[in-house]
Amino acid sequence: MRSLSSQLHLDHSSTDLSILLNCLAVACKDIASRLQQGAMAGVLGSAGEENVQGETQKKLDVIANDILKDYLQDSGVVRALASEEEEDIVECSKLGNYLVSFDPLDGSSNIDINSMVGTIFSIYETTAGGDISSQDFLQPGRNQVAAGYVLYGPSVMLVLTTGNGVKMYTLDQRIGEFMLTQEQVSIAADTKEFAINMSNQRHWAEPMQRYIGDLLAGQDGPRGKNFNMRWVAAMVADVHRILCRGGLFTYPWDQREPEKPGKLRLMYEANPMGMLIEQAGGKAYTDQGPILDIQPSHIHQRVPVILGAANEVDACLGYHLAP
C-alpha cells in the first residue's frame, strides 16, 4: 500500500497542492484524535452559540474549525479560506496559490451519539495577487482542482479526487499515515437504494413527492422493483455509502423557506461532493441542472441536491421535467 504523499507524487500533483493536501490530512488526524477521546476530553455537547447559518454550534464544530484554520494558515500555500462556521473569508498567506472551502464537521448533530461525522473540503486555484475577497471564491464547481472528505467512523478514511478519478485512503493508526486502500472508485449506474430525510416529505415539491412515492411502491409500483432506504443524517456518511456500494442521495427543495432553495451549502458540501460523485462515474444535480455548473452568488449559498447512481439521478430528474 502507498501513503498519501507517495500517491500524490505518482499522480504528478504540484508541490504546493501536495503540501496543501498533506496539511489537510494532518489537521484531520488532529480532529480524529479529539473525537476519539469524546467525553473524556470534554469536547461533547453544545458550544452555546449559533453559527452564521443560524444553527447551534457543537463544541467540536468550533474546535474542528479552529484546527483547520490554524493548519491552513501555517501551510504557506493557501491564499484564503472559507468555512461554513465563519461569516466571511479568512486571509492566510499572500504568497498562497489556493483557496480552500470546508465544512469542518459535517453531521455534528451525530457527535453526542457517537455516530459518523466528517470533514469536507474543496480546493480552487487563485490568481489574486493583491487584495482578496469573498468574490474570489465564487467560482463554479467545475473549477475545483481537488475535493474530498475525511470520514471519522470505525476507521478514519480520506476520500480524494484531484480530477483523475476517486481514491480512498485509510488511516493506519500504527504509523499515523493515510494509506491507499482503493485506487479507482466507481459508482454503478443503477441502484435499488436511496437516502432521504422522510420526515420532510410533506414539504417537498410535487415531482419529488411522486418520485419517492413510486420508489416506496416497490415491485408493484411503476418502477417495478423494491427499493431500500438508508439515512445517516450526515451527508458525508450517506455519500460515502454511495461511493462504496452505490445508491442515490437527495436533499430536495422544500416549501418552508422559499428564499432558501435548499438545505445543503453549495461551496462546502454540494460542490466537493458533486466533484467526487462525477469523478466516480455518477451524476450530481439540483432539480434545475448540474451542481458543478452553478455560478455561486455568495459563499453561504444553499442548493437542493440529487446525486449518486447516474441512471437513478436521471429517473428522478425525469419526474421534474415531466409536464
GROMACS .gro file of C-alpha atoms in nm:
model
  323
    1MET     CA    1   0.000   0.000   0.000
    2ARG     CA    2   0.114   0.353  -0.078
    3SER     CA    3   0.092   0.652   0.151
    4LEU     CA    4  -0.093   0.970   0.055
    5SER     CA    5   0.237   1.151  -0.006
    6SER     CA    6   0.367   0.873  -0.231
    7GLN     CA    7   0.044   0.858  -0.431
    8LEU     CA    8   0.037   1.237  -0.483
    9HIS     CA    9   0.392   1.210  -0.618
   10LEU     CA   10   0.288   0.933  -0.858
   11ASP     CA   11  -0.012   1.142  -0.968
   12HIS     CA   12   0.227   1.429  -1.051
   13SER     CA   13   0.044   1.669  -0.821
   14SER     CA   14   0.219   2.004  -0.792
   15THR     CA   15   0.441   2.062  -0.492
   16ASP     CA   16   0.207   2.324  -0.346
   17LEU     CA   17  -0.104   2.108  -0.392
   18SER     CA   18   0.074   1.816  -0.227
   19ILE     CA   19   0.171   2.039   0.065
   20LEU     CA   20  -0.192   2.154   0.098
   21LEU     CA   21  -0.342   1.804   0.084
   22ASN     CA   22  -0.092   1.671   0.335
   23CYS     CA   23  -0.169   1.970   0.558
   24LEU     CA   24  -0.541   1.890   0.544
   25ALA     CA   25  -0.463   1.526   0.624
   26VAL     CA   26  -0.264   1.624   0.933
   27ALA     CA   27  -0.538   1.862   1.051
   28CYS     CA   28  -0.797   1.585   1.014
   29LYS     CA   29  -0.580   1.342   1.210
   30ASP     CA   30  -0.583   1.601   1.490
   31ILE     CA   31  -0.963   1.628   1.469
   32ALA     CA   32  -0.993   1.247   1.470
   33SER     CA   33  -0.791   1.223   1.791
   34ARG     CA   34  -1.021   1.474   1.964
   35LEU     CA   35  -1.328   1.280   1.850
   36GLN     CA   36  -1.186   0.953   1.980
   37GLN     CA   37  -1.142   1.099   2.328
   38GLY     CA   38  -1.505   1.216   2.333
   39ALA     CA   39  -1.647   1.290   2.676
   40MET     CA   40  -1.310   1.227   2.841
   41ALA     CA   41  -1.173   1.540   2.673
   42GLY     CA   42  -1.484   1.748   2.747
   43VAL     CA   43  -1.547   1.812   2.378
   44LEU     CA   44  -1.905   1.687   2.351
   45GLY     CA   45  -2.221   1.894   2.378
   46SER     CA   46  -2.324   2.240   2.261
   47ALA     CA   47  -2.096   2.542   2.247
   48GLY     CA   48  -2.395   2.760   2.336
   49GLU     CA   49  -2.370   2.980   2.026
   50GLU     CA   50  -2.508   2.989   1.671
   51ASN     CA   51  -2.301   2.989   1.353
   52VAL     CA   52  -2.358   3.212   1.051
   53GLN     CA   53  -2.620   2.962   0.928
   54GLY     CA   54  -2.829   3.018   1.243
   55GLU     CA   55  -2.754   2.666   1.367
   56THR     CA   56  -2.648   2.578   1.720
   57GLN     CA   57  -2.276   2.503   1.724
   58LYS     CA   58  -2.136   2.195   1.890
   59LYS     CA   59  -1.812   2.230   2.083
   60LEU     CA   60  -1.638   2.015   1.824
   61ASP     CA   61  -1.771   2.235   1.540
   62VAL     CA   62  -1.569   2.518   1.689
   63ILE     CA   63  -1.266   2.302   1.772
   64ALA     CA   64  -1.253   2.145   1.424
   65ASN     CA   65  -1.292   2.485   1.259
   66ASP     CA   66  -1.006   2.631   1.463
   67ILE     CA   67  -0.779   2.333   1.393
   68LEU     CA   68  -0.829   2.359   1.018
   69LYS     CA   69  -0.779   2.736   1.022
   70ASP     CA   70  -0.454   2.706   1.215
   71TYR     CA   71  -0.306   2.438   0.990
   72LEU     CA   72  -0.414   2.608   0.666
   73GLN     CA   73  -0.289   2.949   0.776
   74ASP     CA   74   0.050   2.797   0.861
   75SER     CA   75   0.078   2.596   0.536
   76GLY     CA   76   0.211   2.888   0.330
   77VAL     CA   77   0.024   2.771   0.017
   78VAL     CA   78  -0.330   2.892   0.099
   79ARG     CA   79  -0.429   3.246  -0.001
   80ALA     CA   80  -0.759   3.241   0.190
   81LEU     CA   81  -1.018   3.004   0.335
   82ALA     CA   82  -1.394   2.998   0.371
   83SER     CA   83  -1.573   2.790   0.633
   84GLU     CA   84  -1.934   2.703   0.699
   85GLU     CA   85  -1.869   2.827   1.053
   86GLU     CA   86  -1.725   3.167   0.950
   87GLU     CA   87  -1.933   3.464   0.837
   88ASP     CA   88  -1.663   3.590   0.599
   89ILE     CA   89  -1.346   3.456   0.441
   90VAL     CA   90  -1.021   3.434   0.638
   91GLU     CA   91  -0.699   3.554   0.474
   92CYS     CA   92  -0.393   3.333   0.502
   93SER     CA   93  -0.066   3.383   0.310
   94LYS     CA   94  -0.032   3.646   0.036
   95LEU     CA   95   0.200   3.401  -0.141
   96GLY     CA   96  -0.059   3.121  -0.141
   97ASN     CA   97  -0.195   2.987  -0.469
   98TYR     CA   98  -0.507   2.813  -0.336
   99LEU     CA   99  -0.850   2.891  -0.195
  100VAL     CA  100  -0.995   2.632   0.042
  101SER     CA  101  -1.363   2.599   0.140
  102PHE     CA  102  -1.465   2.349   0.407
  103ASP     CA  103  -1.731   2.215   0.636
  104PRO     CA  104  -1.519   2.140   0.944
  105LEU     CA  105  -1.753   1.882   1.093
  106ASP     CA  106  -2.042   1.767   0.877
  107GLY     CA  107  -2.316   1.585   1.068
  108SER     CA  108  -2.214   1.733   1.403
  109SER     CA  109  -2.559   1.659   1.547
  110ASN     CA  110  -2.438   1.296   1.548
  111ILE     CA  111  -2.139   1.365   1.774
  112ASP     CA  112  -2.312   1.312   2.106
  113ILE     CA  113  -2.447   0.970   1.997
  114ASN     CA  114  -2.103   0.855   1.873
  115SER     CA  115  -2.219   0.827   1.513
  116MET     CA  116  -2.031   0.908   1.192
  117VAL     CA  117  -1.924   1.263   1.111
  118GLY     CA  118  -1.670   1.406   0.869
  119THR     CA  119  -1.474   1.699   0.728
  120ILE     CA  120  -1.549   1.808   0.369
  121PHE     CA  121  -1.315   2.029   0.168
  122SER     CA  122  -1.296   2.197  -0.172
  123ILE     CA  123  -0.985   2.350  -0.334
  124TYR     CA  124  -0.958   2.615  -0.607
  125GLU     CA  125  -0.664   2.795  -0.760
  126THR     CA  126  -0.645   3.172  -0.731
  127THR     CA  127  -0.473   3.436  -0.939
  128ALA     CA  128  -0.544   3.714  -0.690
  129GLY     CA  129  -0.211   3.878  -0.622
  130GLY     CA  130  -0.334   4.176  -0.427
  131ASP     CA  131  -0.644   4.216  -0.213
  132ILE     CA  132  -0.878   3.920  -0.187
  133SER     CA  133  -1.247   3.900  -0.103
  134SER     CA  134  -1.532   3.651  -0.096
  135GLN     CA  135  -1.586   3.726  -0.467
  136ASP     CA  136  -1.271   3.527  -0.547
  137PHE     CA  137  -1.440   3.217  -0.404
  138LEU     CA  138  -1.748   3.247  -0.626
  139GLN     CA  139  -1.635   3.002  -0.892
  140PRO     CA  140  -1.837   2.716  -1.039
  141GLY     CA  141  -1.758   2.370  -0.905
  142ARG     CA  142  -1.605   2.279  -1.242
  143ASN     CA  143  -1.307   2.497  -1.142
  144GLN     CA  144  -1.217   2.279  -0.843
  145VAL     CA  145  -0.866   2.135  -0.864
  146ALA     CA  146  -0.929   1.891  -0.580
  147ALA     CA  147  -1.205   1.792  -0.342
  148GLY     CA  148  -1.260   1.533  -0.074
  149TYR     CA  149  -1.361   1.445   0.276
  150VAL     CA  150  -1.236   1.265   0.583
  151LEU     CA  151  -1.486   1.029   0.743
  152TYR     CA  152  -1.448   0.967   1.116
  153GLY     CA  153  -1.602   0.624   1.164
  154PRO     CA  154  -1.485   0.280   1.285
  155SER     CA  155  -1.179   0.364   1.072
  156VAL     CA  156  -1.071   0.712   0.963
  157MET     CA  157  -1.088   0.741   0.585
  158LEU     CA  158  -0.977   1.007   0.339
  159VAL     CA  159  -1.164   1.012   0.007
  160LEU     CA  160  -0.999   1.234  -0.252
  161THR     CA  161  -1.006   1.344  -0.613
  162THR     CA  162  -0.757   1.567  -0.791
  163GLY     CA  163  -0.952   1.543  -1.116
  164ASN     CA  164  -0.838   1.197  -1.222
  165GLY     CA  165  -1.079   0.958  -1.051
  166VAL     CA  166  -1.151   0.899  -0.683
  167LYS     CA  167  -0.917   0.727  -0.438
  168MET     CA  168  -0.981   0.607  -0.084
  169TYR     CA  169  -0.721   0.611   0.191
  170THR     CA  170  -0.743   0.458   0.539
  171LEU     CA  171  -0.556   0.598   0.839
  172ASP     CA  172  -0.307   0.342   0.968
  173GLN     CA  173  -0.312   0.427   1.338
  174ARG     CA  174   0.016   0.240   1.396
  175ILE     CA  175   0.221   0.476   1.182
  176GLY     CA  176  -0.011   0.779   1.162
  177GLU     CA  177  -0.031   0.774   0.780
  178PHE     CA  178  -0.320   0.764   0.533
  179MET     CA  179  -0.259   0.457   0.315
  180LEU     CA  180  -0.419   0.396  -0.025
  181THR     CA  181  -0.681   0.120   0.010
  182GLN     CA  182  -0.893   0.169  -0.306
  183GLU     CA  183  -0.744   0.312  -0.622
  184GLN     CA  184  -1.040   0.369  -0.855
  185VAL     CA  185  -1.383   0.416  -0.702
  186SER     CA  186  -1.675   0.355  -0.938
  187ILE     CA  187  -2.049   0.402  -0.883
  188ALA     CA  188  -2.283   0.157  -1.060
  189ALA     CA  189  -2.529   0.333  -1.291
  190ASP     CA  190  -2.832   0.151  -1.145
  191THR     CA  191  -2.937   0.107  -0.784
  192LYS     CA  192  -3.213  -0.010  -0.552
  193GLU     CA  193  -3.111   0.210  -0.259
  194PHE     CA  194  -3.185   0.573  -0.177
  195ALA     CA  195  -3.123   0.816   0.109
  196ILE     CA  196  -3.360   1.099   0.202
  197ASN     CA  197  -3.500   1.258   0.519
  198MET     CA  198  -3.857   1.127   0.500
  199SER     CA  199  -3.974   1.349   0.786
  200ASN     CA  200  -3.980   1.641   0.539
  201GLN     CA  201  -4.196   1.467   0.280
  202ARG     CA  202  -4.496   1.697   0.323
  203HIS     CA  203  -4.280   1.999   0.237
  204TRP     CA  204  -4.132   1.873  -0.091
  205ALA     CA  205  -4.230   1.988  -0.438
  206GLU     CA  206  -4.486   1.769  -0.611
  207PRO     CA  207  -4.238   1.598  -0.852
  208MET     CA  208  -4.023   1.478  -0.561
  209GLN     CA  209  -4.335   1.361  -0.379
  210ARG     CA  210  -4.428   1.146  -0.681
  211TYR     CA  211  -4.075   1.015  -0.731
  212ILE     CA  212  -4.032   0.897  -0.370
  213GLY     CA  213  -4.388   0.763  -0.367
  214ASP     CA  214  -4.308   0.545  -0.668
  215LEU     CA  215  -3.989   0.417  -0.501
  216LEU     CA  216  -4.186   0.324  -0.190
  217ALA     CA  217  -4.448   0.145  -0.402
  218GLY     CA  218  -4.180  -0.112  -0.480
  219GLN     CA  219  -4.222  -0.402  -0.717
  220ASP     CA  220  -4.596  -0.344  -0.756
  221GLY     CA  221  -4.548   0.025  -0.844
  222PRO     CA  222  -4.448   0.194  -1.171
  223ARG     CA  223  -4.073   0.136  -1.108
  224GLY     CA  224  -4.124  -0.241  -1.091
  225LYS     CA  225  -3.862  -0.311  -0.825
  226ASN     CA  226  -3.818  -0.287  -0.450
  227PHE     CA  227  -3.600  -0.011  -0.305
  228ASN     CA  228  -3.429   0.013   0.034
  229MET     CA  229  -3.394   0.343   0.220
  230ARG     CA  230  -3.089   0.438   0.430
  231TRP     CA  231  -3.035   0.766   0.617
  232VAL     CA  232  -2.742   0.857   0.845
  233ALA     CA  233  -2.827   1.230   0.877
  234ALA     CA  234  -2.470   1.327   0.781
  235MET     CA  235  -2.408   1.395   0.414
  236VAL     CA  236  -2.050   1.276   0.441
  237ALA     CA  237  -2.163   0.933   0.561
  238ASP     CA  238  -2.450   0.899   0.313
  239VAL     CA  239  -2.223   0.993   0.020
  240HIS     CA  240  -1.954   0.754   0.146
  241ARG     CA  241  -2.207   0.471   0.132
  242ILE     CA  242  -2.286   0.560  -0.230
  243LEU     CA  243  -1.917   0.560  -0.324
  244CYS     CA  244  -1.879   0.221  -0.156
  245ARG     CA  245  -2.191   0.039  -0.278
  246GLY     CA  246  -2.398   0.272  -0.495
  247GLY     CA  247  -2.730   0.445  -0.437
  248LEU     CA  248  -2.892   0.786  -0.458
  249PHE     CA  249  -2.881   1.071  -0.207
  250THR     CA  250  -3.114   1.368  -0.220
  251TYR     CA  251  -3.188   1.666   0.000
  252PRO     CA  252  -3.457   1.836  -0.211
  253TRP     CA  253  -3.607   2.181  -0.215
  254ASP     CA  254  -3.900   2.226   0.021
  255GLN     CA  255  -4.157   2.500   0.064
  256ARG     CA  256  -4.084   2.609   0.422
  257GLU     CA  257  -3.825   2.870   0.327
  258PRO     CA  258  -3.874   2.967  -0.041
  259GLU     CA  259  -3.589   3.218  -0.019
  260LYS     CA  260  -3.353   2.928   0.065
  261PRO     CA  261  -3.378   2.685  -0.228
  262GLY     CA  262  -3.206   2.403  -0.042
  263LYS     CA  263  -3.063   2.281   0.287
  264LEU     CA  264  -2.705   2.200   0.181
  265ARG     CA  265  -2.432   2.456   0.115
  266LEU     CA  266  -2.305   2.482  -0.240
  267MET     CA  267  -1.945   2.576  -0.154
  268TYR     CA  268  -1.886   2.348   0.144
  269GLU     CA  269  -2.093   2.039   0.064
  270ALA     CA  270  -2.259   2.021  -0.280
  271ASN     CA  271  -1.960   2.122  -0.495
  272PRO     CA  272  -1.696   1.897  -0.335
  273MET     CA  273  -1.934   1.601  -0.313
  274GLY     CA  274  -2.053   1.671  -0.666
  275MET     CA  275  -1.696   1.654  -0.797
  276LEU     CA  276  -1.632   1.325  -0.616
  277ILE     CA  277  -1.954   1.171  -0.745
  278GLU     CA  278  -1.889   1.276  -1.107
  279GLN     CA  279  -1.527   1.156  -1.089
  280ALA     CA  280  -1.660   0.817  -0.978
  281GLY     CA  281  -1.900   0.796  -1.273
  282GLY     CA  282  -2.216   0.922  -1.104
  283LYS     CA  283  -2.419   1.239  -1.152
  284ALA     CA  284  -2.476   1.539  -0.924
  285TYR     CA  285  -2.770   1.770  -0.995
  286THR     CA  286  -3.018   2.011  -0.848
  287ASP     CA  287  -3.370   1.989  -0.989
  288GLN     CA  288  -3.259   2.256  -1.240
  289GLY     CA  289  -2.924   2.131  -1.370
  290PRO     CA  290  -2.572   2.007  -1.285
  291ILE     CA  291  -2.443   2.124  -0.947
  292LEU     CA  292  -2.091   2.188  -1.077
  293ASP     CA  293  -2.222   2.435  -1.339
  294ILE     CA  294  -2.384   2.667  -1.084
  295GLN     CA  295  -2.236   3.017  -1.068
  296PRO     CA  296  -2.233   3.091  -0.693
  297SER     CA  297  -2.385   3.419  -0.576
  298HIS     CA  298  -2.247   3.414  -0.220
  299ILE     CA  299  -2.024   3.191  -0.012
  300HIS     CA  300  -2.305   3.054   0.206
  301GLN     CA  301  -2.546   2.980  -0.078
  302ARG     CA  302  -2.773   2.676  -0.038
  303VAL     CA  303  -2.895   2.441  -0.309
  304PRO     CA  304  -3.111   2.128  -0.345
  305VAL     CA  305  -2.909   1.813  -0.412
  306ILE     CA  306  -2.977   1.496  -0.613
  307LEU     CA  307  -2.667   1.281  -0.661
  308GLY     CA  308  -2.542   0.926  -0.700
  309ALA     CA  309  -2.610   0.646  -0.949
  310ALA     CA  310  -2.633   0.805  -1.295
  311ASN     CA  311  -2.946   0.626  -1.419
  312GLU     CA  312  -3.132   0.683  -1.093
  313VAL     CA  313  -3.046   1.055  -1.092
  314ASP     CA  314  -3.185   1.069  -1.449
  315ALA     CA  315  -3.501   0.892  -1.332
  316CYS     CA  316  -3.550   1.143  -1.052
  317LEU     CA  317  -3.490   1.438  -1.286
  318GLY     CA  318  -3.744   1.290  -1.527
  319TYR     CA  319  -4.019   1.349  -1.271
  320HIS     CA  320  -3.920   1.717  -1.251
  321LEU     CA  321  -3.916   1.757  -1.630
  322ALA     CA  322  -4.246   1.579  -1.690
  323PRO     CA  323  -4.536   1.812  -1.791
   0.00000   0.00000   0.00000
